Structure formats: C-alpha cells, structure tokens
Amino acid sequence: MSTVLVLNSGSSSLKYRLLDDAETVLAAGLVERIGTEGGSLRHRGPAGEVTVTAPLPDHTAALALMMATCAEHGPELAPDVVGHRVVHGGARFSAPIVVDAEVEAAIEALSTLAPLHNPPGLLGIRAARAAFPDVPQVAVFDTAFHATMPPEASTYAVDAELAARYGVRRYGFHGTSHEYVSRVAADHLGRPDAKLVVLHLGNGASACAVDAGRSIATSMGLTPLEGLVMGTRGGDLDPGALLHLLRQGLDVDGLDTLLNRRSGLAGLTGTGDLRDVLAAAAAGDAQAELALDVYAHRVRGYVGAYLAHLGGLDGLVFTAGVGENSPEVRARVVAGLGHLGLAVDPARNGAADRGVRVVSPDGAGVPVLVVPTDEELQIARHALATVGG
Ligand code: ADP
C-alpha cells in the first residue's frame, strides 16, 4: 500500500490531502494566513477535526505545523510520494514529472510567465523536500492537460519571432480540473469519445473543449487572465484598451492591479463573490444584474465557439464553486440555447444534490451535467502513476 501527500500551495494558503492508493482519504486540511503572526490550520484526520493556530512566517512553518498536527492527532505522516500543484508548466512540461534540481530551476524560470502563481508552488516543493528528503516530489501542472491543443488553438496571431522568443502562446490553466471533470462526465455518459464543453466556474474561471479526453481549446491563455469573466479578473479585453490606458498615464503596476484585482465581478459591482452579486441582483441592483448578464453572455459565447471547434456536443459540464453550487448561473448560461439542445430542468437544476448529476430534462438534445471537481485526487493519481505506484 502506498500513500501520497498532495500539496496545493497558494501565496498565503496550503491545502493538503493524504490518501492511500485505494484513494481512501487519511487526512486533509487547510493552512491559512501563511506569512502572518495569526496562521491557522484546520485538520481532518482519524480523530475528527481540529483547528490549530500559530504564527506562520513561511511555507516551511506551515508544513511543520501540519506535521506536528499529524503527529499529535494522526494519521502517521509517511508519504511514499508527494504531489504538488504547479500552475505554469510552460511549453516544456506537458506531463507530471519528478522534481530534481534541473526541473526545479525550470519551474522557477517559468515564474516570469506566472509571477503570482508559480512561486507558491516552488515554496511548497522546497518545504516538502526539506521535510521528506528521501521522498520523490512530483510536479503536476495546471497547463499540462492543454498540451494537446492543436497549433491553431494555441497560437496568437502576433509577430512569430517575438512570440517564440518570449513564449507568447496560449497555454491554458485549470487543466487538472478539466481533465478530472471531463473524465468523470464521459464515464457518467458511458461515452469515452464524448465531445464535451467543461465550464470551470470558480473565483478563477475557464472553459475547455474536450474531444475524446483531449483538450482542443481553452479560454485562458498565456496567463490566467484571458477568457471568461471571473471574480476579480475580467477575461477577454481588447488589447487596445491597455494601450489606451497606458497612454492616459496608468503604469504597469496600475494595469496589473486593474486586470488582476479590479475587474470581473469585483470591477463591475465591488464584490467578486458571486453569492453577493446574485443577492444584490435579486434585490433589484441594476449594476449587479448587468454583471450577471455580462458573465453569462461571455460563457455562452464560448459554448458556441467550442461547439463549432468540436463539430458537435455530447455534454455541457459545470464545475467549481459557482458551477457546482449555483442553479441560477447554470440556468442563465443555458438560457436561449434551446436551439442547440441545451436546457436545464428547473427541479433537477434546483435540487440540493451534491454528486455527479444530470440537470437537463429527459430527452434533451445535449445532457447538461454538474460534476464536482477534485484536483487533489487527480494530482494524487498523477503523482502515484509518475513514480510507478
Ligand atoms: P477557487 O477558484 O478559488 O478554487 P471556488 O471554485 O471555490 O474558487 O469558487 C469560489 C466561488 O464560488 C465564489 O465566487 C463563490 O461565491 C462561489 N460560490 C460558492 N458557493 C456558491 C453558491 N451556493 N452560489 C453561488 N456561488 C457560489
């Protein structure tokens, strides 16, 4: 029996899960507010749930707190492999890989493409290597699932020499989620060859066209800023708007803040939490209503585009925080798509079920599914497979 520890490091948080090769979860938890005096850890293990607080100067301290909590409350923490979520694998990493010094340097070099996202992954890798020096560390990349995109889907129509020199192309993100969710949906439909559009709608959001298990198009690009409307990112934007704002005196940091923090639902309404936007719209707030319309309009555009790229559609799949939990957003997205065979059944869509489910009416042209994503489980599978477990 092998056990795998999955680490998903954010800039100030660390999600972990320990599971065995039968996919039984032995422990799971979340460390928050890393980098502050007021760090906290919520740990679920054999003895139930415990919450611990401690100053957490860095990711090494976060991992040490997790190990101390396991030592005190169980389970024994002796992983055979550690799987890490790494956001950007660039053009080089199209599959999970065991991290050695050279791979680590390559991940670090890719931080220029993902300055907000790759550094926390590296911190997790370094902390885990220090804690478990003899255990293989496997990097699993958010970009890797999209390596199958054909060149016409991954190429931006800009100066080819410049694009090659600076790595400017579409990579796509949320690949671990799209991979997991599309596989579960295809299994549920009994169609390994299914043509699917997966909508990962969380704080970050992306659409993916999956043909027989392979990504052929996705809405995020060089960075996780392109595509759908998100919590604090606006997705597609005329690049001319950036030139215009630069010429009006906004500097690069100002643009960065605008694009990463003051756009999307937050830019339009002041809050990036979709629950708040729905509540405001229900109370008659016209700006919140507009934000929801912009959000659904963008998603519908991608569904239509991907139906064209796929040459047909066997399922539309919703996942992540919004996609799994908001019947209203699902209904708004498919509203007006009846001519494509897409609709939700109000009772099924509104039911408080949690698992994999079909929410379209019987006899609908194209099934609409809700599939809870599980990136940690997918990372665990990749980590075990990579070391031959
Ligand atoms: P992340 O991208 O950070 O992993 P999640 O996938 O957890 O985020 O999604 C977070 C988003 O899900 C938030 O915008 C939150 O408002 C939304 N969300 C969670 N539950 C609901 C719900 N019941 N209805 C609508 N939106 C929800």
CSV table of C-alpha atoms and ligand atoms in Angstrom, one decimal:
chain,number,residue,atom,x,y,z
A,1,MET,CA,0.0,0.0,0.0
A,2,SER,CA,1.4,3.4,-1.0
A,3,THR,CA,0.4,6.7,0.5
A,4,VAL,CA,0.5,10.0,-1.3
A,5,LEU,CA,0.6,13.5,0.1
A,6,VAL,CA,-0.9,16.2,-2.1
A,7,LEU,CA,0.1,19.8,-1.6
A,8,ASN,CA,-1.6,22.7,-3.2
A,9,SER,CA,0.3,25.9,-2.2
A,10,GLY,CA,-1.1,29.3,-2.7
A,11,SER,CA,0.6,32.5,-1.8
A,12,SER,CA,-0.8,32.6,1.7
A,13,SER,CA,-2.5,29.2,2.0
A,14,LEU,CA,-1.6,25.5,1.8
A,15,LYS,CA,-4.2,22.8,1.1
A,16,TYR,CA,-3.2,19.2,1.7
A,17,ARG,CA,-4.6,15.7,1.5
A,18,LEU,CA,-3.1,12.4,2.4
A,19,LEU,CA,-4.5,9.4,0.7
A,20,ASP,CA,-3.6,5.8,0.0
A,21,ASP,CA,-3.5,4.1,-3.4
A,22,ALA,CA,-7.1,2.9,-2.9
A,23,GLU,CA,-8.0,6.6,-2.8
A,24,THR,CA,-9.1,6.5,0.8
A,25,VAL,CA,-8.6,9.9,2.3
A,26,LEU,CA,-6.5,9.5,5.5
A,27,ALA,CA,-6.2,13.2,6.3
A,28,ALA,CA,-7.0,16.6,4.7
A,29,GLY,CA,-6.6,20.2,5.8
A,30,LEU,CA,-6.1,23.8,5.0
A,31,VAL,CA,-3.4,26.1,6.4
A,32,GLU,CA,-4.3,29.8,6.0
A,33,ARG,CA,-2.7,33.2,6.6
A,34,ILE,CA,0.8,31.9,6.0
A,35,GLY,CA,3.2,34.9,6.3
A,36,THR,CA,1.4,36.3,9.3
A,37,GLU,CA,1.5,36.0,13.1
A,38,GLY,CA,-2.0,34.7,13.0
A,39,GLY,CA,-1.8,31.5,10.9
A,40,SER,CA,-4.3,28.7,11.3
A,41,LEU,CA,-4.7,25.1,10.4
A,42,ARG,CA,-7.9,23.1,10.0
A,43,HIS,CA,-7.1,19.4,10.0
A,44,ARG,CA,-9.4,16.5,9.5
A,45,GLY,CA,-7.9,13.1,10.4
A,46,PRO,CA,-8.9,9.8,12.1
A,47,ALA,CA,-9.8,11.6,15.3
A,48,GLY,CA,-12.1,14.1,13.6
A,49,GLU,CA,-11.5,17.8,13.0
A,50,VAL,CA,-9.1,20.1,14.9
A,51,THR,CA,-8.2,23.7,14.5
A,52,VAL,CA,-4.7,24.9,15.5
A,53,THR,CA,-3.4,28.5,15.4
A,54,ALA,CA,0.2,29.6,15.4
A,55,PRO,CA,2.5,32.3,13.9
A,56,LEU,CA,3.4,31.1,10.4
A,57,PRO,CA,6.3,33.1,8.9
A,58,ASP,CA,6.5,31.0,5.8
A,59,HIS,CA,5.5,27.7,4.0
A,60,THR,CA,8.2,25.7,5.9
A,61,ALA,CA,6.5,26.7,9.1
A,62,ALA,CA,3.1,25.8,7.6
A,63,LEU,CA,4.3,22.3,6.7
A,64,ALA,CA,5.9,21.9,10.1
A,65,LEU,CA,2.6,22.8,11.7
A,66,MET,CA,0.8,20.2,9.5
A,67,MET,CA,3.4,17.6,10.5
A,68,ALA,CA,3.1,18.4,14.2
A,69,THR,CA,-0.6,18.2,14.0
A,70,CYS,CA,-0.5,14.8,12.3
A,71,ALA,CA,2.0,13.6,14.9
A,72,GLU,CA,-0.4,14.7,17.7
A,73,HIS,CA,-3.8,13.8,16.2
A,74,GLY,CA,-2.9,11.3,13.5
A,75,PRO,CA,-2.6,9.9,11.0
A,76,GLU,CA,1.1,8.9,10.7
A,77,LEU,CA,2.6,11.0,8.0
A,78,ALA,CA,5.0,8.8,6.0
A,79,PRO,CA,4.2,9.5,2.3
A,80,ASP,CA,5.8,7.4,-0.5
A,81,VAL,CA,5.4,10.3,-2.9
A,82,VAL,CA,4.4,14.0,-2.6
A,83,GLY,CA,2.3,15.5,-5.5
A,84,HIS,CA,2.4,19.3,-5.9
A,85,ARG,CA,0.2,21.6,-7.9
A,86,VAL,CA,2.3,23.8,-10.1
A,87,VAL,CA,0.3,26.4,-12.1
A,88,HIS,CA,2.6,27.1,-15.1
A,89,GLY,CA,4.5,24.3,-16.9
A,90,GLY,CA,5.2,26.5,-20.0
A,91,ALA,CA,5.9,24.8,-23.3
A,92,ARG,CA,8.2,22.3,-21.7
A,93,PHE,CA,6.1,20.3,-19.2
A,94,SER,CA,3.3,18.5,-20.9
A,95,ALA,CA,3.1,15.8,-18.2
A,96,PRO,CA,3.7,15.4,-14.5
A,97,ILE,CA,7.4,15.0,-13.6
A,98,VAL,CA,9.6,14.1,-10.7
A,99,VAL,CA,11.3,17.3,-9.4
A,100,ASP,CA,15.1,17.3,-9.5
A,101,ALA,CA,17.3,20.4,-9.3
A,102,GLU,CA,17.0,21.0,-13.0
A,103,VAL,CA,13.2,20.7,-13.1
A,104,GLU,CA,13.1,23.0,-10.1
A,105,ALA,CA,15.2,25.6,-11.9
A,106,ALA,CA,12.9,25.3,-15.0
A,107,ILE,CA,9.8,25.9,-12.8
A,108,GLU,CA,11.5,28.9,-11.2
A,109,ALA,CA,12.3,30.3,-14.7
A,110,LEU,CA,8.7,29.9,-15.6
A,111,SER,CA,7.8,32.3,-12.8
A,112,THR,CA,8.4,35.1,-15.3
A,113,LEU,CA,5.2,33.9,-17.1
A,114,ALA,CA,3.3,33.3,-13.9
A,115,PRO,CA,4.7,35.7,-11.2
A,116,LEU,CA,1.7,35.4,-9.0
A,117,HIS,CA,1.2,31.6,-9.3
A,118,ASN,CA,4.5,29.6,-9.7
A,119,PRO,CA,6.4,31.0,-6.7
A,120,PRO,CA,4.0,29.5,-4.1
A,121,GLY,CA,4.2,26.1,-5.8
A,122,LEU,CA,8.0,26.2,-5.5
A,123,LEU,CA,7.8,27.1,-1.8
A,124,GLY,CA,5.7,24.0,-1.3
A,125,ILE,CA,8.2,21.8,-3.2
A,126,ARG,CA,11.1,23.2,-1.2
A,127,ALA,CA,9.4,22.9,2.2
A,128,ALA,CA,8.3,19.3,1.4
A,129,ARG,CA,11.7,18.3,0.2
A,130,ALA,CA,13.2,19.6,3.4
A,131,ALA,CA,10.6,17.7,5.4
A,132,PHE,CA,10.8,14.5,3.4
A,133,PRO,CA,14.2,14.4,1.8
A,134,ASP,CA,14.0,10.8,0.6
A,135,VAL,CA,10.5,11.0,-0.9
A,136,PRO,CA,10.0,11.8,-4.6
A,137,GLN,CA,8.3,15.1,-5.2
A,138,VAL,CA,6.1,15.2,-8.3
A,139,ALA,CA,5.0,18.4,-10.0
A,140,VAL,CA,1.6,18.3,-11.6
A,141,PHE,CA,1.0,21.3,-13.9
A,142,ASP,CA,-2.3,23.2,-14.5
A,143,THR,CA,-1.2,23.7,-18.1
A,144,ALA,CA,-0.3,20.1,-19.0
A,145,PHE,CA,-3.7,18.9,-20.0
A,146,HIS,CA,-3.9,21.6,-22.6
A,147,ALA,CA,-0.7,20.4,-24.3
A,148,THR,CA,-2.9,18.5,-26.8
A,149,MET,CA,-4.3,21.7,-28.2
A,150,PRO,CA,-3.7,22.0,-32.0
A,151,PRO,CA,-1.4,24.8,-33.1
A,152,GLU,CA,-4.2,26.8,-34.5
A,153,ALA,CA,-5.8,26.9,-31.0
A,154,SER,CA,-2.6,27.7,-29.1
A,155,THR,CA,-1.1,30.3,-31.4
A,156,TYR,CA,-1.7,34.0,-31.1
A,157,ALA,CA,-1.6,35.9,-34.3
A,158,VAL,CA,1.3,38.2,-33.4
A,159,ASP,CA,4.9,38.5,-34.7
A,160,ALA,CA,6.0,34.9,-34.7
A,161,GLU,CA,9.6,35.6,-33.9
A,162,LEU,CA,8.8,37.8,-30.9
A,163,ALA,CA,6.2,35.3,-29.7
A,164,ALA,CA,8.7,32.4,-29.8
A,165,ARG,CA,11.4,34.4,-28.1
A,166,TYR,CA,9.1,35.4,-25.2
A,167,GLY,CA,7.0,32.2,-25.0
A,168,VAL,CA,3.8,34.1,-26.0
A,169,ARG,CA,1.2,31.5,-26.8
A,170,ARG,CA,-1.9,30.0,-25.3
A,171,TYR,CA,-1.1,27.5,-22.5
A,172,GLY,CA,-4.4,27.3,-20.7
A,173,PHE,CA,-4.9,26.6,-17.0
A,174,HIS,CA,-7.3,24.6,-14.6
A,175,GLY,CA,-6.1,21.6,-16.6
A,176,THR,CA,-6.1,19.2,-13.7
A,177,SER,CA,-9.7,20.1,-13.0
A,178,HIS,CA,-10.7,19.9,-16.7
A,179,GLU,CA,-9.0,16.6,-17.0
A,180,TYR,CA,-10.7,15.1,-13.9
A,181,VAL,CA,-14.1,16.5,-14.6
A,182,SER,CA,-14.2,15.6,-18.3
A,183,ARG,CA,-13.2,12.0,-17.5
A,184,VAL,CA,-15.9,11.7,-14.8
A,185,ALA,CA,-18.5,13.2,-17.2
A,186,ALA,CA,-17.5,10.9,-20.0
A,187,ASP,CA,-17.7,7.9,-17.6
A,188,HIS,CA,-21.2,9.1,-16.4
A,189,LEU,CA,-22.4,9.3,-20.0
A,190,GLY,CA,-20.7,6.0,-20.9
A,191,ARG,CA,-19.0,7.8,-23.8
A,192,PRO,CA,-15.2,7.8,-23.6
A,193,ASP,CA,-15.2,9.5,-27.0
A,194,ALA,CA,-17.6,12.3,-25.9
A,195,LYS,CA,-17.3,15.9,-27.2
A,196,LEU,CA,-17.7,18.0,-24.1
A,197,VAL,CA,-17.5,21.6,-23.1
A,198,VAL,CA,-16.4,21.9,-19.4
A,199,LEU,CA,-17.1,25.2,-17.6
A,200,HIS,CA,-14.9,25.5,-14.5
A,201,LEU,CA,-16.5,28.5,-12.8
A,202,GLY,CA,-14.9,29.4,-9.5
A,203,ASN,CA,-13.0,32.5,-8.4
A,204,GLY,CA,-11.0,31.9,-11.5
A,205,ALA,CA,-13.0,30.6,-14.4
A,206,SER,CA,-12.2,28.8,-17.7
A,207,ALA,CA,-13.9,26.9,-20.4
A,208,CYS,CA,-12.4,23.9,-22.1
A,209,ALA,CA,-13.4,21.9,-25.2
A,210,VAL,CA,-12.6,18.2,-24.7
A,211,ASP,CA,-12.7,15.8,-27.6
A,212,ALA,CA,-12.4,12.1,-26.6
A,213,GLY,CA,-10.5,13.0,-23.4
A,214,ARG,CA,-8.2,15.6,-25.1
A,215,SER,CA,-8.2,19.4,-24.6
A,216,ILE,CA,-8.6,21.0,-28.0
A,217,ALA,CA,-9.3,24.6,-26.9
A,218,THR,CA,-9.4,26.5,-23.7
A,219,SER,CA,-10.3,30.1,-22.7
A,220,MET,CA,-7.3,31.0,-20.5
A,221,GLY,CA,-4.2,31.8,-22.5
A,222,LEU,CA,-0.6,32.9,-21.8
A,223,THR,CA,-1.8,33.8,-18.3
A,224,PRO,CA,-4.9,33.1,-16.3
A,225,LEU,CA,-6.3,36.5,-17.3
A,226,GLU,CA,-7.9,35.6,-20.6
A,227,GLY,CA,-11.4,34.3,-21.3
A,228,LEU,CA,-14.3,34.2,-19.0
A,229,VAL,CA,-15.5,36.9,-16.5
A,230,MET,CA,-14.1,35.9,-13.1
A,231,GLY,CA,-14.3,37.1,-9.5
A,232,THR,CA,-11.7,39.8,-9.8
A,233,ARG,CA,-10.4,39.3,-13.4
A,234,GLY,CA,-12.4,40.4,-16.5
A,235,GLY,CA,-11.2,37.9,-19.0
A,236,ASP,CA,-11.3,38.9,-22.7
A,237,LEU,CA,-10.5,42.6,-23.3
A,238,ASP,CA,-9.4,44.5,-26.4
A,239,PRO,CA,-5.6,44.8,-26.0
A,240,GLY,CA,-6.2,48.3,-27.4
A,241,ALA,CA,-7.8,49.2,-24.1
A,242,LEU,CA,-4.4,48.5,-22.4
A,243,LEU,CA,-2.6,50.8,-24.8
A,244,HIS,CA,-5.2,53.5,-24.3
A,245,LEU,CA,-4.9,53.3,-20.5
A,246,LEU,CA,-1.1,53.3,-20.7
A,247,ARG,CA,-1.3,56.4,-22.8
A,248,GLN,CA,-3.6,58.0,-20.3
A,249,GLY,CA,-0.9,57.6,-17.7
A,250,LEU,CA,-1.7,54.3,-15.9
A,251,ASP,CA,1.6,52.5,-15.3
A,252,VAL,CA,2.3,48.8,-15.4
A,253,ASP,CA,1.5,48.2,-11.7
A,254,GLY,CA,-1.7,50.1,-12.1
A,255,LEU,CA,-2.7,47.9,-15.1
A,256,ASP,CA,-1.7,44.8,-13.1
A,257,THR,CA,-4.0,45.8,-10.3
A,258,LEU,CA,-6.8,46.7,-12.7
A,259,LEU,CA,-6.5,43.3,-14.5
A,260,ASN,CA,-6.0,41.0,-11.5
A,261,ARG,CA,-8.0,42.7,-8.8
A,262,ARG,CA,-10.3,45.4,-10.0
A,263,SER,CA,-12.0,43.7,-13.0
A,264,GLY,CA,-14.6,40.9,-13.4
A,265,LEU,CA,-17.5,40.8,-11.0
A,266,ALA,CA,-15.5,42.9,-8.5
A,267,GLY,CA,-14.8,45.6,-11.1
A,268,LEU,CA,-18.4,45.8,-12.1
A,269,THR,CA,-20.0,45.5,-8.7
A,270,GLY,CA,-17.5,46.0,-6.0
A,271,THR,CA,-17.6,42.3,-4.9
A,272,GLY,CA,-16.0,39.3,-6.5
A,273,ASP,CA,-18.2,36.8,-4.6
A,274,LEU,CA,-20.9,35.6,-6.9
A,275,ARG,CA,-23.3,34.9,-4.0
A,276,ASP,CA,-23.2,38.6,-3.1
A,277,VAL,CA,-23.8,39.6,-6.8
A,278,LEU,CA,-26.8,37.3,-7.0
A,279,ALA,CA,-28.2,38.7,-3.8
A,280,ALA,CA,-27.7,42.2,-5.0
A,281,ALA,CA,-29.4,41.5,-8.3
A,282,ALA,CA,-32.3,39.8,-6.5
A,283,ALA,CA,-32.7,43.0,-4.5
A,284,GLY,CA,-33.0,45.0,-7.7
A,285,ASP,CA,-29.4,46.3,-8.1
A,286,ALA,CA,-29.1,47.1,-11.8
A,287,GLN,CA,-25.3,47.0,-11.9
A,288,ALA,CA,-25.3,43.5,-10.3
A,289,GLU,CA,-27.9,42.4,-12.9
A,290,LEU,CA,-25.6,43.8,-15.7
A,291,ALA,CA,-22.6,41.9,-14.2
A,292,LEU,CA,-24.5,38.6,-14.3
A,293,ASP,CA,-25.6,39.3,-17.9
A,294,VAL,CA,-22.0,40.0,-18.9
A,295,TYR,CA,-20.9,36.9,-17.1
A,296,ALA,CA,-23.4,34.6,-18.8
A,297,HIS,CA,-23.1,36.3,-22.2
A,298,ARG,CA,-19.4,35.5,-22.2
A,299,VAL,CA,-19.8,31.9,-21.1
A,300,ARG,CA,-22.5,31.4,-23.8
A,301,GLY,CA,-20.1,32.8,-26.5
A,302,TYR,CA,-17.5,30.2,-25.5
A,303,VAL,CA,-20.0,27.4,-25.5
A,304,GLY,CA,-21.0,28.3,-29.1
A,305,ALA,CA,-17.4,28.7,-30.2
A,306,TYR,CA,-16.4,25.4,-28.7
A,307,LEU,CA,-19.4,23.6,-30.2
A,308,ALA,CA,-18.1,24.8,-33.6
A,309,HIS,CA,-14.5,23.7,-32.8
A,310,LEU,CA,-15.7,20.3,-31.6
A,311,GLY,CA,-18.1,19.8,-34.5
A,312,GLY,CA,-20.8,18.6,-32.1
A,313,LEU,CA,-21.6,18.4,-28.5
A,314,ASP,CA,-22.4,15.4,-26.3
A,315,GLY,CA,-22.4,17.2,-22.9
A,316,LEU,CA,-22.1,20.5,-21.2
A,317,VAL,CA,-20.4,20.2,-17.8
A,318,PHE,CA,-20.5,22.7,-14.9
A,319,THR,CA,-17.9,22.5,-12.1
A,320,ALA,CA,-16.1,24.5,-9.3
A,321,GLY,CA,-17.6,26.8,-6.7
A,322,VAL,CA,-20.1,28.6,-8.9
A,323,GLY,CA,-20.7,25.9,-11.5
A,324,GLU,CA,-21.4,23.2,-8.8
A,325,ASN,CA,-23.4,25.4,-6.4
A,326,SER,CA,-25.4,28.0,-8.4
A,327,PRO,CA,-28.5,26.8,-10.2
A,328,GLU,CA,-29.2,30.4,-11.2
A,329,VAL,CA,-25.9,30.8,-13.0
A,330,ARG,CA,-26.4,27.4,-14.8
A,331,ALA,CA,-29.9,28.5,-15.8
A,332,ARG,CA,-28.7,31.9,-17.0
A,333,VAL,CA,-25.9,30.3,-19.1
A,334,VAL,CA,-28.1,28.0,-21.0
A,335,ALA,CA,-31.0,30.5,-21.3
A,336,GLY,CA,-31.6,30.9,-25.0
A,337,LEU,CA,-29.6,27.9,-26.0
A,338,GLY,CA,-32.6,25.6,-26.5
A,339,HIS,CA,-32.0,25.6,-30.3
A,340,LEU,CA,-28.7,23.9,-29.6
A,341,GLY,CA,-30.5,21.3,-27.5
A,342,LEU,CA,-29.2,22.8,-24.2
A,343,ALA,CA,-31.6,23.4,-21.3
A,344,VAL,CA,-31.9,22.7,-17.6
A,345,ASP,CA,-34.8,21.1,-15.9
A,346,PRO,CA,-35.8,23.5,-13.1
A,347,ALA,CA,-36.4,20.8,-10.5
A,348,ARG,CA,-33.2,18.9,-11.2
A,349,ASN,CA,-31.2,22.1,-11.5
A,350,GLY,CA,-32.5,23.5,-8.3
A,351,ALA,CA,-32.2,20.3,-6.2
A,352,ALA,CA,-29.7,20.4,-3.4
A,353,ASP,CA,-27.8,17.3,-4.6
A,354,ARG,CA,-24.1,17.2,-4.3
A,355,GLY,CA,-22.7,14.5,-6.5
A,356,VAL,CA,-22.3,13.9,-10.2
A,357,ARG,CA,-25.7,14.6,-11.8
A,358,VAL,CA,-27.6,15.4,-15.0
A,359,VAL,CA,-29.7,18.6,-14.7
A,360,SER,CA,-31.1,18.7,-18.2
A,361,PRO,CA,-34.6,17.4,-18.9
A,362,ASP,CA,-35.2,13.8,-20.1
A,363,GLY,CA,-34.9,13.7,-23.9
A,364,ALA,CA,-32.8,16.9,-24.1
A,365,GLY,CA,-30.6,17.2,-27.2
A,366,VAL,CA,-27.5,17.5,-25.1
A,367,PRO,CA,-27.1,16.5,-21.5
A,368,VAL,CA,-26.1,19.2,-19.0
A,369,LEU,CA,-24.1,17.8,-16.1
A,370,VAL,CA,-22.8,19.0,-12.8
A,371,VAL,CA,-19.6,17.3,-11.8
A,372,PRO,CA,-17.8,18.3,-8.5
A,373,THR,CA,-14.2,18.8,-9.3
A,374,ASP,CA,-11.4,17.1,-7.3
A,375,GLU,CA,-8.0,18.5,-8.3
A,376,GLU,CA,-6.3,16.9,-5.2
A,377,LEU,CA,-7.5,13.4,-6.2
A,378,GLN,CA,-6.3,13.9,-9.8
A,379,ILE,CA,-2.9,15.2,-8.6
A,380,ALA,CA,-2.6,12.1,-6.3
A,381,ARG,CA,-3.3,9.8,-9.3
A,382,HIS,CA,-0.7,11.6,-11.4
A,383,ALA,CA,1.9,11.5,-8.5
A,384,LEU,CA,1.4,7.8,-8.0
A,385,ALA,CA,1.5,7.0,-11.7
A,386,THR,CA,4.6,9.1,-12.2
A,387,VAL,CA,6.6,7.1,-9.7
A,388,GLY,CA,5.0,3.8,-10.9
A,389,GLY,CA,2.8,3.3,-7.8
B,1,ADP,P1,-11.3,28.9,-6.4
B,1,ADP,O1,-11.3,29.3,-7.9
B,1,ADP,O2,-10.7,29.9,-5.5
B,1,ADP,O3,-10.9,27.5,-6.2
B,1,ADP,P2,-14.1,28.1,-5.9
B,1,ADP,O4,-14.1,27.1,-7.0
B,1,ADP,O5,-14.2,27.6,-4.5
B,1,ADP,O6,-12.8,29.1,-6.0
B,1,ADP,O7,-15.3,29.1,-6.2
B,1,ADP,C1,-15.5,30.2,-5.4
B,1,ADP,C2,-16.7,31.0,-6.0
B,1,ADP,O8,-17.8,30.1,-5.8
B,1,ADP,C3,-17.0,32.3,-5.2
B,1,ADP,O9,-17.3,33.3,-6.1
B,1,ADP,C4,-18.3,31.9,-4.5
B,1,ADP,O10,-19.2,33.0,-4.4
B,1,ADP,C5,-18.9,30.9,-5.4
B,1,ADP,N1,-19.9,30.1,-4.8
B,1,ADP,C6,-19.8,29.2,-3.8
B,1,ADP,N2,-21.0,28.7,-3.4
B,1,ADP,C7,-21.9,29.3,-4.1
B,1,ADP,C8,-23.3,29.3,-4.2
B,1,ADP,N3,-24.0,28.5,-3.4
B,1,ADP,N4,-23.9,30.0,-5.1
B,1,ADP,C9,-23.2,30.8,-5.9
B,1,ADP,N5,-21.9,30.9,-5.9
B,1,ADP,C10,-21.3,30.2,-5.0
